[in-house]
Structures are given as structure tokens and as C-alpha cells.
PDB file of C-alpha atoms in Angstrom:
ATOM      1  CA  MET A  20      52.450  98.649  63.154  1.00  0.00           C
ATOM      2  CA  HIS A  21      52.786  95.560  65.318  1.00  0.00           C
ATOM      3  CA  LYS A  22      55.929  94.410  63.432  1.00  0.00           C
ATOM      4  CA  ILE A  23      57.561  97.804  64.010  1.00  0.00           C
ATOM      5  CA  THR A  24      56.874  97.693  67.759  1.00  0.00           C
ATOM      6  CA  VAL A  25      58.272  94.164  68.042  1.00  0.00           C
ATOM      7  CA  SER A  26      61.331  95.206  65.996  1.00  0.00           C
ATOM      8  CA  ILE A  27      61.930  98.213  68.270  1.00  0.00           C
ATOM      9  CA  ILE A  28      61.618  96.056  71.399  1.00  0.00           C
ATOM     10  CA  LEU A  29      64.007  93.419  69.995  1.00  0.00           C
ATOM     11  CA  PHE A  30      66.492  96.086  68.922  1.00  0.00           C
ATOM     12  CA  SER A  31      66.276  97.698  72.375  1.00  0.00           C
ATOM     13  CA  CYS A  32      66.913  94.361  74.099  1.00  0.00           C
ATOM     14  CA  LEU A  33      69.900  93.674  71.871  1.00  0.00           C
ATOM     15  CA  PHE A  34      71.281  97.167  72.483  1.00  0.00           C
ATOM     16  CA  ILE A  35      70.879  96.890  76.262  1.00  0.00           C
ATOM     17  CA  SER A  36      72.457  93.427  76.426  1.00  0.00           C
ATOM     18  CA  ALA A  37      75.365  94.534  74.228  1.00  0.00           C
ATOM     19  CA  ALA A  38      75.925  97.648  76.351  1.00  0.00           C
ATOM     20  CA  ARG A  39      76.242  95.712  79.607  1.00  0.00           C
ATOM     21  CA  PRO A  40      79.823  95.222  80.715  1.00  0.00           C
ATOM     22  CA  VAL A  41      81.256  91.803  80.037  1.00  0.00           C
ATOM     23  CA  ARG A  42      81.962  89.981  83.263  1.00  0.00           C
ATOM     24  CA  THR A  43      85.502  88.665  83.256  1.00  0.00           C
ATOM     25  CA  LEU A  44      87.195  86.420  85.737  1.00  0.00           C
ATOM     26  CA  PRO A  45      89.517  88.215  88.134  1.00  0.00           C
ATOM     27  CA  ALA A  46      93.167  87.969  87.204  1.00  0.00           C
ATOM     28  CA  PRO A  47      95.045  85.373  89.242  1.00  0.00           C
ATOM     29  CA  LYS A  48      97.229  86.795  92.008  1.00  0.00           C
ATOM     30  CA  LEU A  49     100.360  85.376  93.503  1.00  0.00           C
ATOM     31  CA  GLN A  50      99.661  84.289  97.077  1.00  0.00           C
ATOM     32  CA  TRP A  51     102.529  85.833  99.020  1.00  0.00           C
ATOM     33  CA  MET A  52     103.403  84.312 102.379  1.00  0.00           C
ATOM     34  CA  THR A  53     105.066  85.661 105.485  1.00  0.00           C
ATOM     35  CA  MET A  54     108.403  84.180 106.478  1.00  0.00           C
ATOM     36  CA  LYS A  55     106.694  82.430 109.387  1.00  0.00           C
ATOM     37  CA  GLU A  56     104.064  80.884 107.076  1.00  0.00           C
ATOM     38  CA  ALA A  57     106.788  79.685 104.698  1.00  0.00           C
ATOM     39  CA  GLU A  58     108.747  78.069 107.526  1.00  0.00           C
ATOM     40  CA  GLN A  59     105.600  76.303 108.751  1.00  0.00           C
ATOM     41  CA  ALA A  60     104.813  75.112 105.223  1.00  0.00           C
ATOM     42  CA  MET A  61     108.364  73.734 104.935  1.00  0.00           C
ATOM     43  CA  LEU A  62     107.598  71.379 107.821  1.00  0.00           C
ATOM     44  CA  LYS A  63     104.872  69.758 105.692  1.00  0.00           C
ATOM     45  CA  GLU A  64     106.521  69.880 102.263  1.00  0.00           C
ATOM     46  CA  LYS A  65     110.078  70.896 101.404  1.00  0.00           C
ATOM     47  CA  ARG A  66     110.325  73.559  98.709  1.00  0.00           C
ATOM     48  CA  PRO A  67     112.673  76.458  98.097  1.00  0.00           C
ATOM     49  CA  ILE A  68     111.610  79.813  99.497  1.00  0.00           C
ATOM     50  CA  LEU A  69     111.548  82.627  96.949  1.00  0.00           C
ATOM     51  CA  ILE A  70     112.128  85.903  98.787  1.00  0.00           C
ATOM     52  CA  ASP A  71     111.215  89.110  97.011  1.00  0.00           C
ATOM     53  CA  LEU A  72     112.854  92.028  98.824  1.00  0.00           C
ATOM     54  CA  TYR A  73     111.263  95.321  97.877  1.00  0.00           C
ATOM     55  CA  THR A  74     111.006  98.925  99.002  1.00  0.00           C
ATOM     56  CA  SER A  75     108.172 101.379  98.483  1.00  0.00           C
ATOM     57  CA  TRP A  76     110.397 103.689  96.402  1.00  0.00           C
ATOM     58  CA  CYS A  77     111.908 101.016  94.110  1.00  0.00           C
ATOM     59  CA  GLY A  78     110.773 101.464  90.512  1.00  0.00           C
ATOM     60  CA  TRP A  79     112.019  98.061  89.349  1.00  0.00           C
ATOM     61  CA  CYS A  80     110.127  96.404  92.208  1.00  0.00           C
ATOM     62  CA  LYS A  81     106.923  97.911  90.837  1.00  0.00           C
ATOM     63  CA  VAL A  82     107.813  96.696  87.327  1.00  0.00           C
ATOM     64  CA  MET A  83     108.327  93.170  88.682  1.00  0.00           C
ATOM     65  CA  ASP A  84     104.916  93.289  90.382  1.00  0.00           C
ATOM     66  CA  ARG A  85     103.195  94.629  87.286  1.00  0.00           C
ATOM     67  CA  LYS A  86     104.890  92.518  84.599  1.00  0.00           C
ATOM     68  CA  THR A  87     106.363  89.387  86.150  1.00  0.00           C
ATOM     69  CA  TYR A  88     104.363  88.576  89.265  1.00  0.00           C
ATOM     70  CA  SER A  89     101.076  89.189  87.437  1.00  0.00           C
ATOM     71  CA  ASN A  90     101.841  86.735  84.610  1.00  0.00           C
ATOM     72  CA  PRO A  91      99.534  83.695  85.027  1.00  0.00           C
ATOM     73  CA  LYS A  92     102.278  81.247  83.946  1.00  0.00           C
ATOM     74  CA  VAL A  93     104.771  82.714  86.413  1.00  0.00           C
ATOM     75  CA  ILE A  94     102.142  82.665  89.175  1.00  0.00           C
ATOM     76  CA  ALA A  95     101.280  79.010  88.528  1.00  0.00           C
ATOM     77  CA  TYR A  96     104.956  77.982  88.440  1.00  0.00           C
ATOM     78  CA  LEU A  97     105.890  79.844  91.603  1.00  0.00           C
ATOM     79  CA  GLN A  98     102.851  78.599  93.535  1.00  0.00           C
ATOM     80  CA  GLU A  99     103.647  75.012  92.574  1.00  0.00           C
ATOM     81  CA  HIS A 100     107.422  74.957  93.117  1.00  0.00           C
ATOM     82  CA  PHE A 101     108.208  77.645  95.713  1.00  0.00           C
ATOM     83  CA  TYR A 102     106.990  79.328  98.861  1.00  0.00           C
ATOM     84  CA  PRO A 103     106.884  82.959  97.723  1.00  0.00           C
ATOM     85  CA  VAL A 104     107.646  85.497 100.461  1.00  0.00           C
ATOM     86  CA  LYS A 105     107.509  89.257  99.923  1.00  0.00           C
ATOM     87  CA  ILE A 106     109.422  91.389 102.429  1.00  0.00           C
ATOM     88  CA  ASN A 107     109.846  95.135 102.638  1.00  0.00           C
ATOM     89  CA  ALA A 108     113.604  95.589 103.054  1.00  0.00           C
ATOM     90  CA  GLU A 109     112.951  98.686 105.167  1.00  0.00           C
ATOM     91  CA  THR A 110     110.386  97.154 107.505  1.00  0.00           C
ATOM     92  CA  LYS A 111     110.698  98.095 111.138  1.00  0.00           C
ATOM     93  CA  GLU A 112     108.951  94.885 112.190  1.00  0.00           C
ATOM     94  CA  THR A 113     110.989  92.028 113.596  1.00  0.00           C
ATOM     95  CA  ILE A 114     111.569  89.244 111.092  1.00  0.00           C
ATOM     96  CA  SER A 115     112.145  85.740 112.436  1.00  0.00           C
ATOM     97  CA  PHE A 116     113.967  83.256 110.250  1.00  0.00           C
ATOM     98  CA  ASN A 117     115.771  80.038 111.070  1.00  0.00           C
ATOM     99  CA  GLN A 118     115.422  80.605 114.825  1.00  0.00           C
ATOM    100  CA  LYS A 119     117.003  84.059 114.627  1.00  0.00           C
ATOM    101  CA  GLU A 120     115.355  87.496 114.863  1.00  0.00           C
ATOM    102  CA  TYR A 121     116.248  90.437 112.667  1.00  0.00           C
ATOM    103  CA  GLN A 122     115.527  94.051 113.623  1.00  0.00           C
ATOM    104  CA  TYR A 123     115.445  97.365 111.797  1.00  0.00           C
ATOM    105  CA  ASN A 124     118.918  98.839 111.532  1.00  0.00           C
ATOM    106  CA  ASP A 125     118.849 102.660 111.868  1.00  0.00           C
ATOM    107  CA  ARG A 126     122.386 103.065 110.619  1.00  0.00           C
ATOM    108  CA  ASN A 127     121.655 101.277 107.344  1.00  0.00           C
ATOM    109  CA  ARG A 128     117.972 102.295 107.205  1.00  0.00           C
ATOM    110  CA  ALA A 129     117.043  98.697 106.410  1.00  0.00           C
ATOM    111  CA  ASN A 130     116.060  95.563 108.243  1.00  0.00           C
ATOM    112  CA  ASP A 131     119.007  93.370 109.214  1.00  0.00           C
ATOM    113  CA  PHE A 132     117.312  90.477 107.402  1.00  0.00           C
ATOM    114  CA  ALA A 133     117.658  92.346 104.098  1.00  0.00           C
ATOM    115  CA  ILE A 134     121.291  93.038 104.930  1.00  0.00           C
ATOM    116  CA  PHE A 135     121.784  89.366 105.852  1.00  0.00           C
ATOM    117  CA  LEU A 136     120.413  88.253 102.490  1.00  0.00           C
TER     118      LEU A 136
END
């Protein structure tokens, strides 16, 4: 009887430990910068600025986020060699770049910075 009880307890412990979710490390994320942060970083170390212009309705922008910008090798490469900046092309906020300010353009329904690029 004692062997059966011990066997049941051991089996229960194994079952409970196997049923617990496996803790995984969070997936790495690309650390996007603002244009201002990228310009400040350029004062310390020169690197190219990678600008990702996106809109909320752009399907291919979402594909890039999901497939390209989530790839650990791409993330590591971009973080090491570039200052990655993500900008909504339709933002109504003022964007400052290279001592010039860009505003939202009602006629084009986009920020002048996106049009400039």
C-alpha cells in the first residue's frame, strides 16, 4: 500500500510539473528612436539613420513589423549599425530634422517630412 501511495504522489508531481507553462525569454524587440533621439545619438557616434515611414492602414507596413523587424538577426544588425527611427507618415505632430521643422500637410494628408523623404 505504501508503494502505491508514493507512486501516486510521484506521478502527481510529475504531471503537475509537466503541465506548468514553460517560461520562455521574451522575444527581442527593435528599439525604435525618435528623430530627435537619433540626431542626439549622431553627435556621439556617427551611423546612418534608418527611417521606417508607416501608416496605420498600410498592410505591408504591418508585414514588415511582423516578419522583418521581429527577426532577431535583423534586430541585432540594425541596432548595431543604424539608428532606427519609426515615423507615422500621417502624424500631425511637428517633426524636427536637420534644424528644420515639418508640419502636417492637410492638402496631401501627410506630414511634410514624409513628403520631403
